[in-house]
PDB file of C-alpha atoms in Angstrom:
ATOM      1  CA  MET A 277     -17.027   3.499 -11.112  1.00 90.00           C
ATOM      2  CA  GLU A 278     -20.121   1.387 -10.308  1.00 92.00           C
ATOM      3  CA  GLY A 279     -19.218  -2.561  -9.521  1.00 94.00           C
ATOM      4  CA  ARG A 280     -19.801  -5.298  -6.914  1.00 94.00           C
ATOM      5  CA  MET A 281     -17.840  -6.844  -4.390  1.00 96.00           C
ATOM      6  CA  ASN A 282     -16.812 -10.759  -4.609  1.00 96.00           C
ATOM      7  CA  LEU A 283     -15.598 -12.146  -1.410  1.00 97.00           C
ATOM      8  CA  PHE A 284     -13.984 -15.458  -1.346  1.00 97.00           C
ATOM      9  CA  SER A 285     -11.076 -17.390   0.659  1.00 97.00           C
ATOM     10  CA  LEU A 286      -7.790 -17.725  -1.012  1.00 97.00           C
ATOM     11  CA  GLN A 287      -5.222 -20.268   0.643  1.00 96.00           C
ATOM     12  CA  GLY A 288      -6.935 -19.624   3.954  1.00 95.00           C
ATOM     13  CA  ARG A 289      -6.994 -16.220   3.722  1.00 96.00           C
ATOM     14  CA  GLU A 290     -10.326 -14.247   3.124  1.00 96.00           C
ATOM     15  CA  CYS A 291     -10.319 -11.801   0.324  1.00 97.00           C
ATOM     16  CA  ALA A 292     -12.383  -8.862  -1.219  1.00 97.00           C
ATOM     17  CA  CYS A 293     -12.065  -7.818  -5.014  1.00 97.00           C
ATOM     18  CA  PHE A 294     -14.313  -4.795  -6.149  1.00 97.00           C
ATOM     19  CA  VAL A 295     -15.160  -5.611  -9.873  1.00 96.00           C
ATOM     20  CA  PRO A 296     -16.204  -2.731 -11.848  1.00 94.00           C
ATOM     21  CA  ASN A 297     -19.552  -3.449 -13.976  1.00 92.00           C
ATOM     22  CA  GLY A 298     -19.619  -3.566 -17.961  1.00 81.00           C
ATOM     23  CA  ASP A 299     -17.330  -4.801 -20.814  1.00 73.00           C
ATOM     24  CA  ILE A 300     -14.380  -3.746 -20.103  1.00 70.00           C
ATOM     25  CA  LYS A 301     -11.940  -3.764 -23.230  1.00 70.00           C
ATOM     26  CA  GLY A 302      -8.516  -5.179 -22.055  1.00 78.00           C
ATOM     27  CA  LYS A 303      -6.974  -6.117 -18.751  1.00 91.00           C
ATOM     28  CA  LEU A 304      -7.674  -4.396 -15.958  1.00 95.00           C
ATOM     29  CA  PRO A 305      -5.393  -2.407 -13.884  1.00 96.00           C
ATOM     30  CA  VAL A 306      -5.448  -3.368 -10.124  1.00 97.00           C
ATOM     31  CA  SER A 307      -4.753  -1.576  -6.819  1.00 98.00           C
ATOM     32  CA  VAL A 308      -3.959  -4.080  -3.881  1.00 98.00           C
ATOM     33  CA  LEU A 309      -4.958  -2.305  -0.460  1.00 98.00           C
ATOM     34  CA  CYS A 310      -3.205  -2.980   3.025  1.00 97.00           C
ATOM     35  CA  GLY A 311      -5.093  -1.964   5.902  1.00 93.00           C
ATOM     36  CA  TRP A 312      -8.056  -2.645   7.625  1.00 89.00           C
ATOM     37  CA  GLY A 313     -11.557  -2.945   7.188  1.00 87.00           C
ATOM     38  CA  MET A 314     -11.306  -2.328   3.456  1.00 91.00           C
ATOM     39  CA  LYS A 315     -13.886  -4.510   2.630  1.00 91.00           C
ATOM     40  CA  ASP A 316     -16.782  -2.324   3.761  1.00 92.00           C
ATOM     41  CA  LYS A 317     -14.923   0.951   2.545  1.00 94.00           C
ATOM     42  CA  MET A 318     -14.082  -0.388  -0.920  1.00 96.00           C
ATOM     43  CA  PRO A 319     -17.563   0.503  -2.751  1.00 94.00           C
ATOM     44  CA  GLY A 320     -17.200   4.003  -1.527  1.00 94.00           C
ATOM     45  CA  PHE A 321     -13.349   4.343  -2.862  1.00 95.00           C
ATOM     46  CA  ALA A 322     -14.278   3.169  -6.027  1.00 95.00           C
ATOM     47  CA  GLU A 323     -17.028   5.957  -6.848  1.00 94.00           C
ATOM     48  CA  GLU A 324     -14.679   8.436  -8.188  1.00 90.00           C
ATOM     49  CA  LEU A 325     -12.058   6.022  -9.685  1.00 95.00           C
ATOM     50  CA  PRO A 326     -11.693   5.031 -13.758  1.00 93.00           C
ATOM     51  CA  PRO A 327     -12.339   1.058 -14.175  1.00 94.00           C
ATOM     52  CA  MET A 328      -9.956  -1.372 -12.406  1.00 95.00           C
ATOM     53  CA  LEU A 329      -9.611  -3.726  -9.698  1.00 97.00           C
ATOM     54  CA  LEU A 330      -9.464  -2.995  -5.776  1.00 98.00           C
ATOM     55  CA  PHE A 331      -8.181  -5.973  -3.551  1.00 98.00           C
ATOM     56  CA  PHE A 332      -8.010  -6.607   0.120  1.00 97.00           C
ATOM     57  CA  VAL A 333      -6.896  -9.589   1.963  1.00 96.00           C
ATOM     58  CA  GLU A 334      -7.307  -9.673   5.835  1.00 94.00           C
ATOM     59  CA  SER A 335      -4.299  -9.371   7.717  1.00 95.00           C
ATOM     60  CA  GLU A 336      -2.759  -9.363  11.096  1.00 95.00           C
ATOM     61  CA  GLY A 337      -0.684  -6.233  10.644  1.00 94.00           C
ATOM     62  CA  ASN A 338       1.924  -6.885  13.687  1.00 94.00           C
ATOM     63  CA  ARG A 339       2.747 -10.049  11.462  1.00 96.00           C
ATOM     64  CA  ASP A 340       1.782  -9.497   7.784  1.00 97.00           C
ATOM     65  CA  PHE A 341       3.120  -5.986   7.448  1.00 97.00           C
ATOM     66  CA  THR A 342       6.344  -6.010   9.295  1.00 97.00           C
ATOM     67  CA  PRO A 343       9.784  -6.520   7.130  1.00 97.00           C
ATOM     68  CA  TRP A 344      11.686  -8.086  10.283  1.00 97.00           C
ATOM     69  CA  PRO A 345      11.249  -8.535  14.005  1.00 95.00           C
ATOM     70  CA  SER A 346      11.080  -5.560  16.143  1.00 92.00           C
ATOM     71  CA  PRO A 347       9.955  -5.050  19.987  1.00 84.00           C
ATOM     72  CA  GLY A 348       6.551  -3.522  19.893  1.00 76.00           C
ATOM     73  CA  LEU A 349       5.887  -0.001  21.056  1.00 76.00           C
ATOM     74  CA  ARG A 350       3.481  -1.401  23.867  1.00 73.00           C
ATOM     75  CA  GLU A 351       2.691  -4.904  24.470  1.00 69.00           C
ATOM     76  CA  GLU A 352       2.357  -6.283  20.992  1.00 78.00           C
ATOM     77  CA  GLU A 353       5.585  -7.612  19.413  1.00 88.00           C
ATOM     78  CA  PHE A 354       6.105  -7.336  15.478  1.00 94.00           C
ATOM     79  CA  THR A 355       7.490 -10.768  14.263  1.00 95.00           C
ATOM     80  CA  GLY A 356       8.400  -9.367  10.971  1.00 96.00           C
ATOM     81  CA  GLU A 357       6.002 -11.927   8.511  1.00 97.00           C
ATOM     82  CA  ALA A 358       5.915  -9.566   5.517  1.00 98.00           C
ATOM     83  CA  ALA A 359       7.908 -11.794   3.253  1.00 98.00           C
ATOM     84  CA  GLY A 360       5.132 -14.588   3.677  1.00 97.00           C
ATOM     85  CA  TYR A 361       2.109 -12.015   2.957  1.00 98.00           C
ATOM     86  CA  LEU A 362       4.160 -10.334  -0.071  1.00 98.00           C
ATOM     87  CA  SER A 363       4.714 -14.036  -1.525  1.00 98.00           C
ATOM     88  CA  PHE A 364       0.552 -14.803  -1.077  1.00 98.00           C
ATOM     89  CA  LEU A 365      -0.179 -11.695  -3.251  1.00 98.00           C
ATOM     90  CA  THR A 366       2.749 -12.363  -5.923  1.00 98.00           C
ATOM     91  CA  GLU A 367       2.272 -15.945  -6.250  1.00 98.00           C
ATOM     92  CA  ALA A 368      -1.351 -16.457  -5.360  1.00 98.00           C
ATOM     93  CA  ALA A 369      -3.310 -13.665  -5.406  1.00 98.00           C
ATOM     94  CA  LEU A 370      -2.162 -11.589  -8.796  1.00 98.00           C
ATOM     95  CA  PRO A 371      -2.633 -15.092 -10.517  1.00 98.00           C
ATOM     96  CA  PHE A 372      -5.723 -15.664  -9.560  1.00 97.00           C
ATOM     97  CA  LEU A 373      -7.209 -12.148 -10.553  1.00 97.00           C
ATOM     98  CA  GLU A 374      -5.555 -12.581 -13.483  1.00 96.00           C
ATOM     99  CA  GLU A 375      -7.680 -15.603 -14.159  1.00 96.00           C
ATOM    100  CA  LYS A 376     -10.697 -14.941 -12.491  1.00 95.00           C
ATOM    101  CA  PHE A 377     -11.569 -11.410 -12.953  1.00 95.00           C
ATOM    102  CA  GLY A 378      -9.355 -10.315 -16.009  1.00 94.00           C
ATOM    103  CA  ALA A 379      -6.536  -8.586 -14.074  1.00 96.00           C
ATOM    104  CA  THR A 380      -3.561  -7.201 -15.890  1.00 96.00           C
ATOM    105  CA  ALA A 381      -0.188  -8.969 -15.756  1.00 96.00           C
ATOM    106  CA  ASP A 382       1.602  -5.309 -16.331  1.00 96.00           C
ATOM    107  CA  ARG A 383       3.435  -4.035 -13.181  1.00 95.00           C
ATOM    108  CA  ASP A 384       3.052  -0.388 -14.698  1.00 94.00           C
ATOM    109  CA  LYS A 385      -0.584  -0.817 -14.054  1.00 96.00           C
ATOM    110  CA  ARG A 386      -0.578  -2.455 -10.739  1.00 97.00           C
ATOM    111  CA  ALA A 387      -0.129  -0.574  -7.473  1.00 98.00           C
ATOM    112  CA  LEU A 388       0.385  -1.693  -3.998  1.00 98.00           C
ATOM    113  CA  LEU A 389      -0.846   1.026  -0.990  1.00 98.00           C
ATOM    114  CA  GLY A 390      -1.034   0.621   2.445  1.00 98.00           C
ATOM    115  CA  TYR A 391      -1.895   2.576   5.510  1.00 96.00           C
ATOM    116  CA  SER A 392       0.373   2.864   8.865  1.00 95.00           C
ATOM    117  CA  LEU A 393       2.307  -0.462   9.099  1.00 96.00           C
ATOM    118  CA  GLY A 394       0.439  -1.248   5.821  1.00 97.00           C
ATOM    119  CA  GLY A 395       2.319   1.565   4.268  1.00 97.00           C
ATOM    120  CA  LEU A 396       5.645   0.647   5.745  1.00 98.00           C
ATOM    121  CA  PHE A 397       4.884  -2.789   4.003  1.00 98.00           C
ATOM    122  CA  ALA A 398       4.274  -1.163   0.631  1.00 98.00           C
ATOM    123  CA  LEU A 399       7.440   0.727   0.719  1.00 97.00           C
ATOM    124  CA  TRP A 400       9.647  -2.251   1.894  1.00 97.00           C
ATOM    125  CA  ALA A 401       7.730  -4.566  -0.796  1.00 97.00           C
ATOM    126  CA  ALA A 402       9.042  -2.049  -3.717  1.00 96.00           C
ATOM    127  CA  GLY A 403      12.573  -3.460  -2.945  1.00 94.00           C
ATOM    128  CA  GLN A 404      11.482  -7.044  -2.898  1.00 95.00           C
ATOM    129  CA  THR A 405       9.066  -7.653  -5.891  1.00 95.00           C
ATOM    130  CA  GLU A 406       8.966  -7.033  -9.798  1.00 92.00           C
ATOM    131  CA  ALA A 407       5.011  -7.388  -9.207  1.00 96.00           C
ATOM    132  CA  PHE A 408       3.905  -3.896  -8.953  1.00 97.00           C
ATOM    133  CA  GLY A 409       4.741  -0.445 -10.512  1.00 95.00           C
ATOM    134  CA  ARG A 410       3.349   1.805  -8.393  1.00 96.00           C
ATOM    135  CA  TYR A 411       3.437   1.990  -4.661  1.00 97.00           C
ATOM    136  CA  ALA A 412       1.838   4.217  -1.595  1.00 98.00           C
ATOM    137  CA  SER A 413       2.592   4.794   1.993  1.00 98.00           C
ATOM    138  CA  LEU A 414      -0.420   6.805   4.096  1.00 96.00           C
ATOM    139  CA  SER A 415       0.806   7.730   7.021  1.00 94.00           C
ATOM    140  CA  GLY A 416       3.591   4.643   7.252  1.00 95.00           C
ATOM    141  CA  SER A 417       5.148   3.190  10.129  1.00 95.00           C
ATOM    142  CA  LEU A 418       8.726   4.581   8.845  1.00 95.00           C
ATOM    143  CA  TRP A 419       9.755   5.154  12.056  1.00 94.00           C
ATOM    144  CA  TYR A 420      10.355   1.220  12.359  1.00 95.00           C
ATOM    145  CA  GLU A 421      13.765  -0.041  13.351  1.00 93.00           C
ATOM    146  CA  GLY A 422      15.972  -0.098  10.802  1.00 94.00           C
ATOM    147  CA  PHE A 423      14.025   0.836   7.575  1.00 95.00           C
ATOM    148  CA  ALA A 424      15.605   4.209   6.698  1.00 93.00           C
ATOM    149  CA  GLY A 425      18.638   2.216   6.375  1.00 95.00           C
ATOM    150  CA  TYR A 426      16.717  -0.311   4.119  1.00 96.00           C
ATOM    151  CA  LEU A 427      15.607   2.308   1.898  1.00 95.00           C
ATOM    152  CA  ARG A 428      18.918   3.494   1.256  1.00 94.00           C
ATOM    153  CA  GLU A 429      20.028   0.158  -0.192  1.00 93.00           C
ATOM    154  CA  MET A 430      16.906  -0.864  -1.769  1.00 89.00           C
ATOM    155  CA  ARG A 431      17.413  -1.572  -5.516  1.00 84.00           C
ATOM    156  CA  LEU A 432      13.933  -0.444  -7.798  1.00 80.00           C
ATOM    157  CA  SER A 433      13.273  -0.925 -11.128  1.00 74.00           C
ATOM    158  CA  ASN A 434      13.447   2.214 -13.685  1.00 76.00           C
ATOM    159  CA  GLY A 435       9.986   3.801 -13.930  1.00 83.00           C
ATOM    160  CA  THR A 436       8.773   2.711 -10.112  1.00 92.00           C
ATOM    161  CA  GLU A 437       6.699   5.606  -8.815  1.00 95.00           C
ATOM    162  CA  PHE A 438       5.852   6.472  -5.344  1.00 97.00           C
ATOM    163  CA  TYR A 439       3.274   8.402  -3.166  1.00 97.00           C
ATOM    164  CA  LEU A 440       3.532   9.119   0.637  1.00 98.00           C
ATOM    165  CA  SER A 441       1.335  10.888   2.640  1.00 96.00           C
ATOM    166  CA  LEU A 442       1.225  12.173   6.277  1.00 94.00           C
ATOM    167  CA  GLY A 443      -0.612  14.004   8.686  1.00 88.00           C
ATOM    168  CA  ASP A 444       0.880  17.369  10.147  1.00 87.00           C
ATOM    169  CA  ARG A 445       0.335  16.551  13.729  1.00 85.00           C
ATOM    170  CA  GLU A 446       1.613  12.877  13.731  1.00 83.00           C
ATOM    171  CA  LYS A 447       4.845  13.856  14.832  1.00 84.00           C
ATOM    172  CA  PHE A 448       3.504  14.594  18.153  1.00 81.00           C
ATOM    173  CA  GLY A 449       1.535  11.800  19.263  1.00 73.00           C
ATOM    174  CA  GLY A 450       2.559   8.545  21.353  1.00 77.00           C
ATOM    175  CA  PRO A 451       5.776   7.054  22.423  1.00 77.00           C
ATOM    176  CA  PRO A 452       9.111   8.778  21.328  1.00 81.00           C
ATOM    177  CA  LEU A 453       9.719   6.467  18.472  1.00 82.00           C
ATOM    178  CA  LEU A 454       6.406   7.161  16.550  1.00 80.00           C
ATOM    179  CA  ARG A 455       7.363  11.141  17.097  1.00 85.00           C
ATOM    180  CA  THR A 456      10.039  10.409  14.718  1.00 85.00           C
ATOM    181  CA  VAL A 457       7.434   9.977  11.831  1.00 92.00           C
ATOM    182  CA  GLY A 458       7.675  13.242  10.135  1.00 88.00           C
ATOM    183  CA  GLU A 459      11.477  13.348  10.126  1.00 93.00           C
ATOM    184  CA  ARG A 460      11.666   9.613   8.552  1.00 94.00           C
ATOM    185  CA  THR A 461       8.914  10.480   6.051  1.00 95.00           C
ATOM    186  CA  ARG A 462      10.935  13.444   4.912  1.00 95.00           C
ATOM    187  CA  GLU A 463      14.020  11.223   4.871  1.00 96.00           C
ATOM    188  CA  ALA A 464      11.924   8.707   2.855  1.00 96.00           C
ATOM    189  CA  VAL A 465      10.973  11.274   0.073  1.00 96.00           C
ATOM    190  CA  SER A 466      14.789  12.604   0.263  1.00 96.00           C
ATOM    191  CA  ILE A 467      15.947   8.758  -0.429  1.00 95.00           C
ATOM    192  CA  LEU A 468      13.741   7.890  -2.836  1.00 95.00           C
ATOM    193  CA  SER A 469      13.990  11.295  -4.730  1.00 94.00           C
ATOM    194  CA  GLY A 470      17.670  11.073  -4.667  1.00 92.00           C
ATOM    195  CA  LYS A 471      17.388   7.837  -6.287  1.00 90.00           C
ATOM    196  CA  GLY A 472      15.742   9.247  -9.399  1.00 89.00           C
ATOM    197  CA  PHE A 473      12.121   8.067  -8.707  1.00 92.00           C
ATOM    198  CA  ALA A 474       9.126   9.645  -8.969  1.00 93.00           C
ATOM    199  CA  VAL A 475       7.837  10.850  -5.648  1.00 96.00           C
ATOM    200  CA  THR A 476       4.514  12.544  -4.566  1.00 97.00           C
ATOM    201  CA  MET A 477       4.192  13.837  -1.257  1.00 96.00           C
ATOM    202  CA  GLU A 478       1.175  14.951   0.338  1.00 94.00           C
ATOM    203  CA  TRP A 479       0.631  16.494   3.673  1.00 93.00           C
ATOM    204  CA  ASN A 480      -2.992  16.189   5.498  1.00 86.00           C
ATOM    205  CA  ARG A 481      -4.077  17.938   8.595  1.00 85.00           C
ATOM    206  CA  GLY A 482      -4.312  15.744  11.776  1.00 75.00           C
ATOM    207  CA  GLY A 483      -2.769  13.171  13.689  1.00 72.00           C
ATOM    208  CA  HIS A 484      -2.825   9.434  12.497  1.00 78.00           C
ATOM    209  CA  GLY A 485      -6.409   8.465  12.618  1.00 70.00           C
ATOM    210  CA  LYS A 486      -7.683  11.451  11.416  1.00 78.00           C
ATOM    211  CA  GLY A 487      -9.350  11.543   7.812  1.00 78.00           C
ATOM    212  CA  VAL A 488      -7.974   8.189   7.112  1.00 91.00           C
ATOM    213  CA  ASP A 489     -10.856   7.215   4.434  1.00 92.00           C
ATOM    214  CA  ALA A 490     -10.122  10.747   2.866  1.00 93.00           C
ATOM    215  CA  ARG A 491      -6.646  10.312   2.723  1.00 94.00           C
ATOM    216  CA  TRP A 492      -7.178   6.451   1.152  1.00 95.00           C
ATOM    217  CA  LYS A 493      -8.965   8.532  -1.445  1.00 95.00           C
ATOM    218  CA  LYS A 494      -6.362  11.005  -2.582  1.00 95.00           C
ATOM    219  CA  ALA A 495      -3.569   8.133  -2.885  1.00 96.00           C
ATOM    220  CA  LEU A 496      -6.382   5.871  -4.889  1.00 97.00           C
ATOM    221  CA  HIS A 497      -7.073   8.973  -6.991  1.00 95.00           C
ATOM    222  CA  TRP A 498      -3.030   9.304  -7.626  1.00 96.00           C
ATOM    223  CA  ALA A 499      -3.142   5.524  -8.279  1.00 96.00           C
ATOM    224  CA  GLY A 500      -5.656   5.794 -10.823  1.00 94.00           C
ATOM    225  CA  GLY A 501      -4.617   8.360 -12.797  1.00 91.00           C
ATOM    226  CA  ARG A 502      -1.186   6.538 -13.420  1.00 89.00           C
ATOM    227  CA  LEU A 503      -2.498   3.235 -13.812  1.00 90.00           C
ATOM    228  CA  THR A 504      -5.122   3.987 -16.461  1.00 86.00           C
ATOM    229  CA  GLN A 505      -3.179   6.614 -18.436  1.00 78.00           C
ATOM    230  CA  SER A 506      -1.897   5.227 -21.803  1.00 53.00           C
ATOM    231  CA  GLY A 507       1.635   3.403 -22.049  1.00 49.00           C
ATOM    232  CA  SER A 508       3.754   2.521 -19.430  1.00 42.00           C
ATOM    233  CA  HIS A 509       5.106   5.356 -17.717  1.00 38.00           C
TER     234      HIS A 509
END
């Protein structure tokens, strides 16, 4: 799709929204992207997508994407303030997108996608909100302390769908906790599938930083196909 970028500040947070050109009949599906540098990447991501809004908010991953406090892997600290970030998305950003850009309020046509800690946030958010019906975790930090237990206890709405992806070399890099990511990602797929939800798992070549844009495009292609299909599911 062709479109235009809209840059604005909302509640002190810098936001970017890619809006398709032309007269669109009906309300627009929405994909919220949780990562880094998305503002410059969204026009390229949009090229092969059907008409939808792409939305991004500047964030501090160690703060905004972590669901509860946890010791850092190196010198950083994970402060566990994801609840505040999610509240911003659901209570401020989504209503603004509906009013300003004609975004849909239909959860089945709204997706939350994230990379790395953003991917952790996306899966965590699935158990916290009814605002989205599609969730994607790209190379998600599913090694995060206590997260597998959270997934097991998580209650979800019927019809929720998931996409997970990981690089086949990610389990070989970084501190010992990071090297559990392959095992934890497979466990997440098993837990979610065992709860009866549709889960797509895709393996990519390389480590955590390999072909990141290509991984985003694959996830958005998955989301686009589900957000723009007729009917709810």
